[in-house]
Every structure is written in C-alpha cells, then in structure tokens.
Short mmCIF file of C-alpha atoms and ligand atoms in Angstrom, two decimals:
data_model
loop_
_atom_site.label_atom_id
_atom_site.label_comp_id
_atom_site.label_asym_id
_atom_site.label_seq_id
_atom_site.Cartn_x
_atom_site.Cartn_y
_atom_site.Cartn_z
CA MET A 103 -32.18 95.06 103.68
CA ARG A 104 -29.72 92.44 102.25
CA LYS A 105 -26.14 93.25 102.43
CA VAL A 106 -24.25 91.15 99.26
CA MET A 107 -20.57 91.61 98.94
CA VAL A 108 -19.29 91.52 95.54
CA ILE A 109 -15.57 90.27 94.96
CA ALA A 110 -13.60 90.89 91.83
CA GLY A 111 -9.75 90.89 91.10
CA THR A 112 -9.34 90.97 87.20
CA ARG A 113 -10.56 92.88 84.18
CA PRO A 114 -13.13 89.79 83.07
CA GLU A 115 -14.54 89.52 86.80
CA ALA A 116 -15.20 93.26 86.93
CA ILE A 117 -16.97 93.37 83.43
CA LYS A 118 -18.98 90.47 84.41
CA VAL A 119 -19.87 91.55 87.96
CA ALA A 120 -20.27 95.26 86.97
CA PRO A 121 -24.04 94.86 85.51
CA VAL A 122 -24.75 93.09 88.62
CA ILE A 123 -23.34 95.56 91.12
CA LEU A 124 -25.61 98.26 89.33
CA GLY A 125 -28.61 95.90 89.65
CA LEU A 126 -28.19 95.30 93.18
CA ARG A 127 -27.89 99.23 93.58
CA ASP A 128 -30.98 99.88 92.14
CA ALA A 129 -32.92 96.97 93.95
CA PRO A 130 -34.83 98.44 96.82
CA ASP A 131 -33.73 95.28 98.94
CA PHE A 132 -30.25 94.87 98.34
CA GLU A 133 -27.34 96.62 99.56
CA PRO A 134 -24.09 95.65 97.49
CA PHE A 135 -20.44 96.37 98.98
CA VAL A 136 -17.96 95.91 96.34
CA ALA A 137 -14.37 94.38 97.61
CA VAL A 138 -11.57 94.02 95.15
CA THR A 139 -8.57 92.20 95.41
CA ALA A 140 -7.04 94.16 92.54
CA GLN A 141 -5.20 91.17 90.97
CA HIS A 142 -5.11 93.46 88.49
CA ARG A 143 -4.91 96.88 88.85
CA GLU A 144 -4.87 99.26 85.52
CA MET A 145 -7.08 96.85 83.47
CA LEU A 146 -9.23 96.31 86.62
CA ASP A 147 -9.61 100.38 87.31
CA GLN A 148 -10.40 100.76 83.45
CA VAL A 149 -13.44 98.68 84.12
CA LEU A 150 -14.69 100.45 87.46
CA SER A 151 -14.13 103.66 85.99
CA LEU A 152 -16.21 102.82 83.03
CA PHE A 153 -19.21 101.77 85.10
CA ALA A 154 -18.77 104.31 87.80
CA ILE A 155 -18.08 101.59 90.52
CA VAL A 156 -15.82 102.76 93.61
CA PRO A 157 -14.98 99.67 95.42
CA ASP A 158 -15.97 99.87 99.23
CA ALA A 159 -12.58 97.66 99.94
CA ASP A 160 -9.73 97.26 97.78
CA LEU A 161 -6.68 94.93 98.62
CA ASP A 162 -4.44 96.30 96.08
CA ILE A 163 -2.53 93.10 95.73
CA LEU A 164 -0.96 93.09 92.56
CA ALA A 165 2.83 92.87 92.26
CA PRO A 166 4.83 92.12 89.12
CA GLY A 167 5.72 88.69 88.54
CA GLN A 168 3.09 87.46 91.00
CA THR A 169 2.83 83.70 91.39
CA LEU A 170 -0.53 81.86 92.10
CA THR A 171 0.50 81.31 95.74
CA ASP A 172 1.10 84.88 95.98
CA VAL A 173 -2.45 86.09 94.76
CA THR A 174 -4.14 83.18 96.61
CA THR A 175 -2.59 83.91 100.05
CA ARG A 176 -2.53 87.82 99.67
CA ALA A 177 -6.34 87.46 98.51
CA LEU A 178 -7.39 85.03 101.23
CA GLN A 179 -5.49 87.06 104.11
CA GLY A 180 -7.08 90.19 102.90
CA LEU A 181 -10.33 89.50 102.42
CA GLY A 182 -11.03 87.53 105.83
CA PRO A 183 -10.88 90.50 108.18
CA ILE A 184 -13.19 92.53 105.63
CA LEU A 185 -15.86 89.91 105.61
CA GLU A 186 -15.62 89.44 109.32
CA ALA A 187 -16.24 93.25 109.84
CA GLU A 188 -18.80 93.56 107.19
CA ARG A 189 -20.66 90.27 107.73
CA PRO A 190 -22.83 90.33 104.52
CA ASP A 191 -25.77 87.78 103.86
CA ALA A 192 -24.10 86.69 100.88
CA VAL A 193 -20.76 86.85 98.96
CA VAL A 194 -20.87 86.80 95.20
CA VAL A 195 -17.97 85.38 93.07
CA GLN A 196 -17.63 85.19 89.18
CA GLY A 197 -15.98 82.92 86.97
CA ASP A 198 -12.70 81.10 87.57
CA THR A 199 -9.81 83.28 88.72
CA THR A 200 -7.66 83.21 91.68
CA THR A 201 -9.75 85.73 93.21
CA THR A 202 -12.84 83.83 92.47
CA PHE A 203 -11.41 80.60 94.41
CA ALA A 204 -9.71 82.47 97.46
CA GLY A 205 -12.94 84.83 97.52
CA ALA A 206 -15.17 81.78 97.88
CA LEU A 207 -12.68 80.18 100.61
CA ALA A 208 -12.62 83.24 102.70
CA ALA A 209 -16.33 83.15 102.70
CA PHE A 210 -16.66 79.75 103.66
CA TYR A 211 -14.07 80.26 106.53
CA GLN A 212 -16.86 82.63 107.75
CA ARG A 213 -19.73 80.48 107.00
CA ILE A 214 -21.19 83.14 104.75
CA PRO A 215 -23.05 81.62 101.74
CA VAL A 216 -21.30 81.58 98.34
CA VAL A 217 -23.15 82.94 95.06
CA HIS A 218 -21.04 81.73 92.19
CA VAL A 219 -21.76 83.56 89.12
CA GLU A 220 -20.66 81.95 85.65
CA ALA A 221 -20.86 78.34 87.02
CA GLY A 222 -20.34 74.76 85.86
CA LEU A 223 -17.79 75.84 83.17
CA ARG A 224 -15.64 72.59 82.23
CA THR A 225 -13.23 71.64 79.81
CA GLY A 226 -12.54 68.00 81.76
CA ASP A 227 -8.65 68.84 81.75
CA PRO A 228 -7.38 70.13 85.06
CA TYR A 229 -4.45 71.96 83.05
CA SER A 230 -6.58 73.54 80.27
CA PRO A 231 -7.01 76.38 81.06
CA TYR A 232 -4.78 76.32 84.05
CA PRO A 233 -5.32 77.20 86.85
CA GLU A 234 -8.61 78.22 85.97
CA GLU A 235 -10.39 74.66 85.61
CA ILE A 236 -9.46 73.65 89.01
CA ASN A 237 -10.14 77.13 90.52
CA ARG A 238 -13.86 76.70 89.26
CA ARG A 239 -14.03 72.90 90.37
CA LEU A 240 -13.05 74.23 93.71
CA THR A 241 -15.16 76.98 94.02
CA THR A 242 -18.14 74.82 93.15
CA GLN A 243 -17.46 73.01 96.16
CA LEU A 244 -17.70 76.04 98.41
CA THR A 245 -21.15 77.38 96.79
CA ALA A 246 -24.40 77.49 98.26
CA LEU A 247 -26.07 79.13 95.03
CA HIS A 248 -24.90 78.06 91.51
CA LEU A 249 -25.76 80.40 88.73
CA PRO A 250 -24.76 78.84 85.44
CA PRO A 251 -24.89 80.88 82.35
CA THR A 252 -26.31 78.02 80.07
CA PRO A 253 -28.06 74.52 80.33
CA THR A 254 -24.92 72.81 79.14
CA SER A 255 -22.92 74.34 82.40
CA ARG A 256 -25.92 73.53 84.59
CA ALA A 257 -25.73 69.80 83.18
CA ASN A 258 -21.91 69.76 84.40
CA LEU A 259 -22.88 70.66 87.77
CA ILE A 260 -25.67 68.04 87.73
CA ALA A 261 -23.19 65.53 86.49
CA GLU A 262 -20.97 66.34 89.36
CA GLY A 263 -23.70 65.79 92.15
CA VAL A 264 -24.91 69.49 92.73
CA ASP A 265 -28.52 69.52 94.08
CA PRO A 266 -30.78 71.27 91.23
CA ALA A 267 -32.67 73.37 94.10
CA ARG A 268 -29.01 75.08 94.19
CA ILE A 269 -28.94 75.89 90.58
CA VAL A 270 -30.57 78.79 88.43
CA VAL A 271 -29.73 79.17 84.91
CA THR A 272 -29.03 82.83 84.23
CA GLY A 273 -27.64 83.63 80.87
CA ASN A 274 -24.06 85.31 80.94
CA THR A 275 -23.42 88.62 82.40
CA VAL A 276 -21.43 89.65 80.02
CA ILE A 277 -24.14 89.94 77.42
CA ASP A 278 -25.77 92.48 79.73
CA ALA A 279 -22.23 94.28 80.26
CA LEU A 280 -21.95 94.21 76.45
CA HIS A 281 -25.39 95.57 75.91
CA TRP A 282 -24.85 98.30 78.52
CA THR A 283 -21.49 99.53 76.53
CA VAL A 284 -22.48 99.19 73.34
CA ASP A 285 -25.66 101.58 74.03
CA ARG A 286 -23.19 104.21 75.24
CA ARG A 287 -21.20 104.09 71.76
CA ALA A 288 -17.88 104.62 73.46
CA ASP A 289 -15.04 106.01 71.56
CA TYR A 290 -11.90 103.80 71.01
CA GLY A 291 -9.84 105.90 73.49
CA ASP A 292 -6.29 105.13 71.72
CA PRO A 293 -4.89 107.69 68.92
CA ALA A 294 -3.81 104.63 66.79
CA LEU A 295 -7.49 103.89 66.03
CA THR A 296 -8.78 107.19 65.19
CA ALA A 297 -9.03 106.33 61.43
CA ILE A 298 -9.75 102.75 61.53
CA ASP A 299 -13.48 103.27 60.81
CA ASP A 300 -12.34 104.62 57.24
CA ASP A 301 -9.81 102.23 56.65
CA PRO A 302 -10.57 99.92 53.55
CA ARG A 303 -8.53 97.18 55.05
CA ARG A 304 -9.91 93.97 56.85
CA VAL A 305 -9.32 94.17 60.81
CA LEU A 306 -8.16 91.25 62.72
CA LEU A 307 -8.46 91.75 66.37
CA VAL A 308 -6.14 89.64 68.40
CA THR A 309 -5.80 89.17 72.27
CA ALA A 310 -3.78 86.25 73.98
CA HIS A 311 -2.74 85.90 77.95
CA ARG A 312 -3.30 82.36 79.11
CA ARG A 313 -1.01 80.73 81.43
CA GLU A 314 -0.99 77.54 79.78
CA SER A 315 0.64 79.04 76.53
CA TRP A 316 3.51 81.10 78.20
CA GLY A 317 6.49 80.06 76.57
CA GLU A 318 6.20 77.97 73.13
CA GLY A 319 2.41 78.92 72.88
CA MET A 320 2.87 82.87 73.00
CA THR A 321 6.27 82.38 70.80
CA ALA A 322 4.28 80.56 67.94
CA ILE A 323 1.35 83.09 68.12
CA GLY A 324 4.07 85.88 67.51
CA ARG A 325 5.23 83.73 64.56
CA ALA A 326 1.76 83.27 63.16
CA LEU A 327 1.36 87.28 63.38
CA ALA A 328 4.51 88.13 61.79
CA ARG A 329 3.47 85.63 58.82
CA LEU A 330 -0.06 87.35 58.59
CA ALA A 331 1.40 90.83 58.63
CA ASP A 332 2.72 90.35 55.01
CA ASP A 333 -0.60 90.68 53.59
CA ARG A 334 -0.88 94.59 52.84
CA ASP A 335 -4.93 94.52 53.01
CA LEU A 336 -5.33 93.19 56.47
CA LEU A 337 -4.73 95.38 59.43
CA ILE A 338 -3.82 93.52 62.66
CA VAL A 339 -4.81 95.29 65.97
CA PHE A 340 -3.43 93.95 69.19
CA PRO A 341 -4.41 95.51 72.65
CA ILE A 342 -1.89 93.63 74.52
CA HIS A 343 -2.21 92.28 77.84
CA ARG A 344 -0.23 94.09 80.61
CA ASN A 345 1.56 90.74 81.46
CA PRO A 346 5.35 90.99 80.53
CA VAL A 347 5.73 87.62 79.78
CA VAL A 348 3.01 88.23 76.94
CA ARG A 349 4.61 91.44 75.82
CA ASP A 350 8.26 89.88 76.02
CA ALA A 351 7.16 86.95 73.46
CA ILE A 352 4.94 88.95 71.25
CA LEU A 353 6.72 92.13 70.54
CA PRO A 354 9.69 90.94 69.17
CA ALA A 355 7.91 89.18 66.68
CA VAL A 356 6.15 91.93 65.11
CA ALA A 357 8.51 94.36 65.52
CA GLY A 358 8.95 96.13 62.27
CA HIS A 359 5.53 95.22 60.74
CA THR A 360 3.78 98.32 59.91
CA THR A 361 0.33 96.05 59.47
CA VAL A 362 0.51 95.06 62.97
CA VAL A 363 -0.66 97.71 65.43
CA VAL A 364 0.03 96.91 68.93
CA ILE A 365 -1.52 99.24 71.59
CA GLU A 366 -2.21 99.15 75.57
CA PRO A 367 -5.36 97.47 76.81
CA LEU A 368 -8.56 99.36 75.61
CA GLY A 369 -11.09 100.28 77.92
CA TYR A 370 -14.13 98.03 77.54
CA GLY A 371 -16.21 100.81 75.54
CA GLY A 372 -13.57 101.00 72.97
CA PHE A 373 -12.75 97.25 72.77
CA ALA A 374 -16.48 96.51 72.28
CA ARG A 375 -16.47 98.94 69.26
CA LEU A 376 -13.29 97.47 68.03
CA MET A 377 -15.24 93.89 68.06
CA GLY A 378 -17.86 95.54 66.14
CA ARG A 379 -15.38 96.96 63.50
CA ALA A 380 -13.28 93.80 63.42
CA ASP A 381 -13.80 91.21 60.91
CA ILE A 382 -12.34 88.26 62.61
CA LEU A 383 -11.47 87.70 66.19
CA LEU A 384 -8.03 85.76 67.17
CA THR A 385 -8.21 85.20 70.81
CA ASP A 386 -7.35 82.95 73.92
CA SER A 387 -10.05 84.92 75.86
CA GLY A 388 -12.83 83.52 77.65
CA GLY A 389 -15.18 86.37 77.62
CA VAL A 390 -14.55 87.43 74.08
CA GLN A 391 -15.76 83.86 72.76
CA GLU A 392 -19.00 84.93 74.32
CA GLU A 393 -18.84 88.22 72.87
CA GLY A 394 -17.96 87.65 69.38
CA PRO A 395 -20.73 85.54 68.30
CA SER A 396 -23.32 87.81 70.01
CA LEU A 397 -21.77 90.47 67.64
CA GLY A 398 -21.89 88.17 64.71
CA LYS A 399 -17.97 88.01 64.35
CA PRO A 400 -16.07 84.75 63.81
CA VAL A 401 -13.88 83.84 66.34
CA LEU A 402 -10.68 81.59 66.25
CA VAL A 403 -9.76 80.35 69.73
CA MET A 404 -5.92 79.91 70.31
CA ARG A 405 -6.43 76.99 72.53
CA ASP A 406 -6.65 73.16 72.48
CA THR A 407 -9.83 73.08 74.67
CA THR A 408 -12.92 75.29 75.34
CA GLU A 409 -15.50 75.37 78.27
CA ARG A 410 -17.71 77.20 76.09
CA PRO A 411 -18.83 74.52 73.50
CA GLU A 412 -22.22 76.07 72.90
CA ALA A 413 -20.58 78.85 70.20
CA VAL A 414 -18.32 75.94 68.84
CA GLU A 415 -21.67 74.02 68.28
CA ALA A 416 -23.36 76.84 66.56
CA GLY A 417 -20.31 77.42 64.23
CA THR A 418 -19.30 80.54 64.96
CA VAL A 419 -16.25 79.73 66.85
CA ARG A 420 -13.29 77.45 66.03
CA LEU A 421 -10.39 76.18 68.05
CA VAL A 422 -7.21 76.70 66.42
CA GLY A 423 -4.89 75.62 69.15
CA THR A 424 -1.35 77.54 69.40
CA ASP A 425 -0.03 75.94 66.24
CA ALA A 426 1.45 78.62 64.15
CA GLU A 427 0.60 77.02 60.77
CA LEU A 428 -3.00 76.10 61.76
CA ILE A 429 -3.59 79.78 62.84
CA VAL A 430 -2.44 81.29 59.46
CA THR A 431 -4.45 78.61 57.68
CA GLU A 432 -7.70 79.33 59.44
CA VAL A 433 -7.25 83.23 59.42
CA ARG A 434 -6.39 83.07 55.44
CA ARG A 435 -9.51 80.60 54.93
CA LEU A 436 -11.91 83.32 56.52
CA LEU A 437 -10.08 86.01 54.51
CA ASP A 438 -10.29 84.09 51.03
CA ASP A 439 -13.19 82.09 51.30
CA ASP A 440 -16.55 84.15 51.40
CA ALA A 441 -18.72 81.27 52.06
CA HIS A 442 -16.68 80.04 54.83
CA TYR A 443 -16.60 83.60 56.36
CA ARG A 444 -20.29 83.68 56.05
CA SER A 445 -21.04 80.33 57.56
CA MET A 446 -18.87 81.55 60.62
CA ALA A 447 -20.42 84.90 60.99
CA ASN A 448 -23.83 84.34 62.30
CA ALA A 449 -24.83 86.29 64.93
CA VAL A 450 -25.97 83.80 67.59
CA ASN A 451 -26.70 84.24 71.23
CA PRO A 452 -26.06 81.15 73.13
CA TYR A 453 -24.66 82.72 76.26
CA GLY A 454 -27.20 85.15 77.08
CA ASP A 455 -30.30 87.58 76.26
CA GLY A 456 -29.13 90.45 78.19
CA ARG A 457 -31.34 89.52 81.32
CA ALA A 458 -28.62 87.78 83.10
CA VAL A 459 -28.54 90.30 85.96
CA GLU A 460 -32.34 90.36 86.33
CA ARG A 461 -32.35 86.51 86.89
CA THR A 462 -29.25 86.86 89.29
CA ILE A 463 -31.18 89.26 91.48
CA ALA A 464 -34.24 87.06 91.39
CA ALA A 465 -32.15 84.02 92.33
CA LEU A 466 -30.66 86.03 95.40
CA ARG A 467 -34.13 86.97 96.37
CA HIS A 468 -35.19 83.14 95.96
CA HIS A 469 -32.11 81.66 97.91
CA LEU A 470 -32.06 84.17 100.73
CA ASP A 471 -35.58 85.10 101.13
CA GLY A 472 -37.72 82.54 99.76
CA GLY A 473 -39.14 84.49 96.66
CA PRO A 474 -40.45 82.74 93.58
CA ARG A 475 -38.01 80.72 91.76
CA PRO A 476 -36.96 82.72 88.70
CA GLU A 477 -37.61 81.69 85.11
CA GLU A 478 -34.24 80.41 83.62
CA PHE A 479 -32.53 81.27 80.45
CA GLU A 480 -32.85 79.01 77.62
CA ALA A 481 -30.22 78.96 74.88
C1 UD1 B 790 -5.66 86.38 85.02
C2 UD1 B 790 -6.61 85.23 85.58
C3 UD1 B 790 -7.16 84.66 84.38
C4 UD1 B 790 -8.10 85.69 83.64
C5 UD1 B 790 -7.01 86.76 83.35
C6 UD1 B 790 -7.74 87.81 82.38
C7 UD1 B 790 -5.48 83.92 87.59
C8 UD1 B 790 -4.68 82.73 87.74
N1 UD1 B 790 -5.54 84.39 86.21
O1 UD1 B 790 -4.54 86.14 84.60
O2 UD1 B 790 -8.06 83.56 84.84
O3 UD1 B 790 -8.28 84.63 82.68
O4 UD1 B 790 -6.52 87.38 84.45
O5 UD1 B 790 -6.92 88.71 82.23
O6 UD1 B 790 -6.37 84.15 88.47
N2 UD1 B 790 -0.61 93.14 84.96
C9 UD1 B 790 -0.34 94.69 85.44
N3 UD1 B 790 -1.54 94.98 85.55
C10 UD1 B 790 -2.79 94.59 85.41
C11 UD1 B 790 -2.78 93.43 84.82
C12 UD1 B 790 -1.66 92.56 84.99
O7 UD1 B 790 0.92 95.07 85.52
O8 UD1 B 790 -3.74 95.61 85.29
C13 UD1 B 790 0.64 92.10 84.77
C14 UD1 B 790 1.58 91.98 86.23
O9 UD1 B 790 2.83 91.80 85.69
C15 UD1 B 790 1.19 90.34 86.60
C16 UD1 B 790 0.46 89.87 85.49
O10 UD1 B 790 0.15 90.90 84.61
O11 UD1 B 790 1.87 90.01 87.48
C17 UD1 B 790 -0.11 88.60 85.47
O12 UD1 B 790 -1.56 88.87 85.99
P1 UD1 B 790 -2.23 87.83 86.63
O13 UD1 B 790 -3.74 88.33 87.50
O14 UD1 B 790 -1.36 87.07 87.82
O15 UD1 B 790 -2.41 86.79 85.60
P2 UD1 B 790 -3.40 86.90 84.42
O16 UD1 B 790 -2.40 86.09 83.68
O17 UD1 B 790 -3.61 88.22 84.01
N1 UDP B 791 -11.55 93.41 76.76
C1 UDP B 791 -11.36 94.62 77.00
N2 UDP B 791 -10.02 95.60 76.62
C2 UDP B 791 -9.09 94.83 75.70
C3 UDP B 791 -9.39 93.62 75.64
C4 UDP B 791 -10.23 92.89 76.44
O1 UDP B 791 -12.09 95.36 77.57
O2 UDP B 791 -8.21 95.42 75.34
C5 UDP B 791 -12.30 92.62 77.43
C6 UDP B 791 -12.97 91.57 76.35
O3 UDP B 791 -14.01 92.55 75.76
C7 UDP B 791 -13.36 90.69 77.31
C8 UDP B 791 -12.64 90.79 78.51
O4 UDP B 791 -11.97 92.12 78.34
O5 UDP B 791 -14.87 90.94 77.99
C9 UDP B 791 -11.74 89.69 78.18
O6 UDP B 791 -10.80 89.86 79.35
P1 UDP B 791 -9.25 88.66 79.15
O7 UDP B 791 -9.13 87.96 77.85
O8 UDP B 791 -8.34 89.66 79.81
O9 UDP B 791 -9.73 87.34 80.32
P2 UDP B 791 -10.88 86.31 79.96
O10 UDP B 791 -12.08 86.48 79.56
O11 UDP B 791 -9.53 85.52 79.21
O12 UDP B 791 -11.01 85.58 81.26
#
C-alpha cells in the first residue's frame, strides 16, 4: 500500500485534484491522505463538499488581505510537521498557486518525491500571470514526476532540460472533473438563476480575479461590463470571486444595471451547468479556458498572455487583454456576427479526454513501483 499525500489550497486546485483523490481512493494499492492549506476557505469548501472529500489535515490559513509571503510561510510551516508525521511515499501538488509551490518545497525538504499535476505550462513572462509563472517554474525544479496535460506543456519541460523519463502526458484532470460534474446535472444553486433556462436573452458569463489585473485592469473590466449592460438582449452573469479587491473594482461599475447579475461564487456543479447555458465566456480564469472549449463555448480571455495556447490555435479562445474597448468590441462581434460566432463555438478537446486520472495513477505506479509506462494523452 502506497500512501500519497495530495495537497490543495484553492478552488481550482481542489477541482483538479478531486478526481485524482477519488481515483486513489478506489485503487487497491493506494491510500490517499488529503492535506488542505485552505488558502481559500469558502470557495475550497464548495468543491470539497461537492466531491464528498473530507481533508485529513486542514491548515485553515486564509486571512483577509493575505499577502504572498503570508500564504507561503503559513503553508510551509503548517505542512512540514504533517509530512514528518505521515511520511507519505509521494506528494501530489497541482498547478501553480502559492500552495502548490509551498507544498512542493515542504515535501522536498523532507526528501519526499513530488508529483506535479498540470506541469509545464508557461507564458515565458515572469510577471504574467503573477506570481503563477514563477510558482510553476520553481515547482518544476522540486518535482520528481512531471505530469503535463498536453504535448505542448511536455515540450516546455523538455526545453528546460527535464529528463523525458520523468514525464508522462496525462491530459488535464479538469476534463475528468467536468465530466464527473456534468453527469450529475446539478442545480445552479442560486435563486437569481432559477429562470435562466427559459430566458430568451443571450448570456455572457464573466469571471475575473487575476492578481496582475488588480487596479487598472479590474477597473477596465468593470467599465466594459457597464457598456455591454446597455444591450437589453444580453444577460450578463458574474459569479464574483470572494476577494474584496475584485468586488471593490467591479460592484460600483455595474451598480444600477439590471442586465448585470452579480452573484456569489457558484458550486462547481452549478457553474458547469451555467457554462453550458452561456453563449459566451469572458474570463481570466485558467480552468475556464480549458472547460469552455470542451463545452463548445467561445472564450474571450481578459489577459495579455496565456499558458494555454492549444485552444487559441484551435480558434475557440481569443486573448482580449484588459482593454475596455477591445473587450466590448470582441463581445459585440460574437453577438452580431453569426459566422464569427460559429467559427469559435467548436467543441474541441485539446486539454483532455476524461482519462487523465487513469494515466496519473498509472504514472504513479510506474514511478514508485516500476509498473508499465502508461500510454500518453495525444491531443
Ligand atoms: C489564488 C491563486 C491563483 C488562483 C486563484 C484561483 C496564488 C498566489 N493565487 O488567487 O493562482 O488562480 O486563487 O481563484 O496562489 N477569499 C475569501 N474566501 C475564499 C477565497 C478568497 O475570502 O474562499 C478572499 C480573501 O480575502 C483572500 C483573497 O480572497 O485574501 C485572495 O485570495 P488568495 O488565495 O490570496 O488569492 P487569489 O486571488 O484568490
Ligand atoms: N468555478 C466555479 N464557480 C464559480 C466560478 C468558477 O466552480 O463561480 C470553477 C471553474 O469552472 C473552474 C475554476 O472554478 O474550474 C476556476 O477557478 P478560478 O477562476 O478561481 O481559478 P483559475 O482557474 O484561474 O486558477
């Protein structure tokens, strides 16, 4: 029996490791131990409760206005003793948050092999996204087994000198999570959305939170939404991140606009259903850039760079930055030009086929116990 500690801190990490935890639980030769830093609290708990995951250890570190230093030091100090007590055979971290980096560093300090899920994503710009580009590069240095989601992310790792024998392309576990969730047909989970399935208006679904957009970028996003709100045939739904920095920038800009519905963060089941109902996704989220294409939805990304070029190349994702004018123009173009809309609304699956968990577990067996090398995901 191999003990594998899975570490998560934020909503997107929890969504992407949840199916891995369920897979490890079902495997006869693995015993998962779930440690959460709770860098997010309510948004993390929404995911844990959907997947019925009860953490074995919970550091509960969230504090309003937490700085990067706060999160890093609290996570590192909290995880050390847990790793020492549990001595897992491997530690799984996911993605590029501060919990990811601190978790990998804490495991490295105990000489426990780190397995990095969603490895190898890169923009090449240390400040975009900030601090995630550096979190994931540092995590790569600490990792023993790299699990990139796509051949492109594998190529990034090879270009940085990572040994190919330590890399397995799995597909992104978010697609496994999305399939699991869509199969369960959740309710939206918010009274403001009760009538949305019968609403004749087109729906623009918006999310935003990126640290590099705090300030002018977020204000510009608010301005763009206020302008789009004049269209009576468009319903704008914004499940807003709990960060007060985001709320303070967006809420005053859209106040009084009845076509803009700002709601609390939705559970993943409700959000997945809302992505299915939406006509356009306008976001700076990493996960939504992966889920939208798989659901056949055009995604406009409010960032200047992306580490997920696959769907841009497939034509379903477009970068619009945080320029209010460009955001409005690109949303309007999708609303007004049918041919353009159809060209972006292609269901493509460059990020996964729903079998990433199977490959992840096979890769763990290969790495820890000399099992056969898994077949890799090919986009
Ligand atoms: C974090 C990650 C980012 C990830 C994002 C997903 C870092 C540095 N950033 O950014 O990579 O894309 O999560 O959303 O790791 N808050 C709550 N309750 C919650 C969650 C957040 O109150 O459940 C508030 C708190 O005031 C907190 C603030 O949001 O201080 C920011 O949270 P934090 O985790 O520091 O950064 P995010 O911007 O959420
Ligand atoms: N999501 C959710 N509820 C919401 C908004 C988003 O469950 O109200 C999901 C979304 O489907 C995606 C993930 O949360 O899987 C993205 O989280 P976020 O944008 O916070 O982080 P990122 O992906 O940018 O790291």
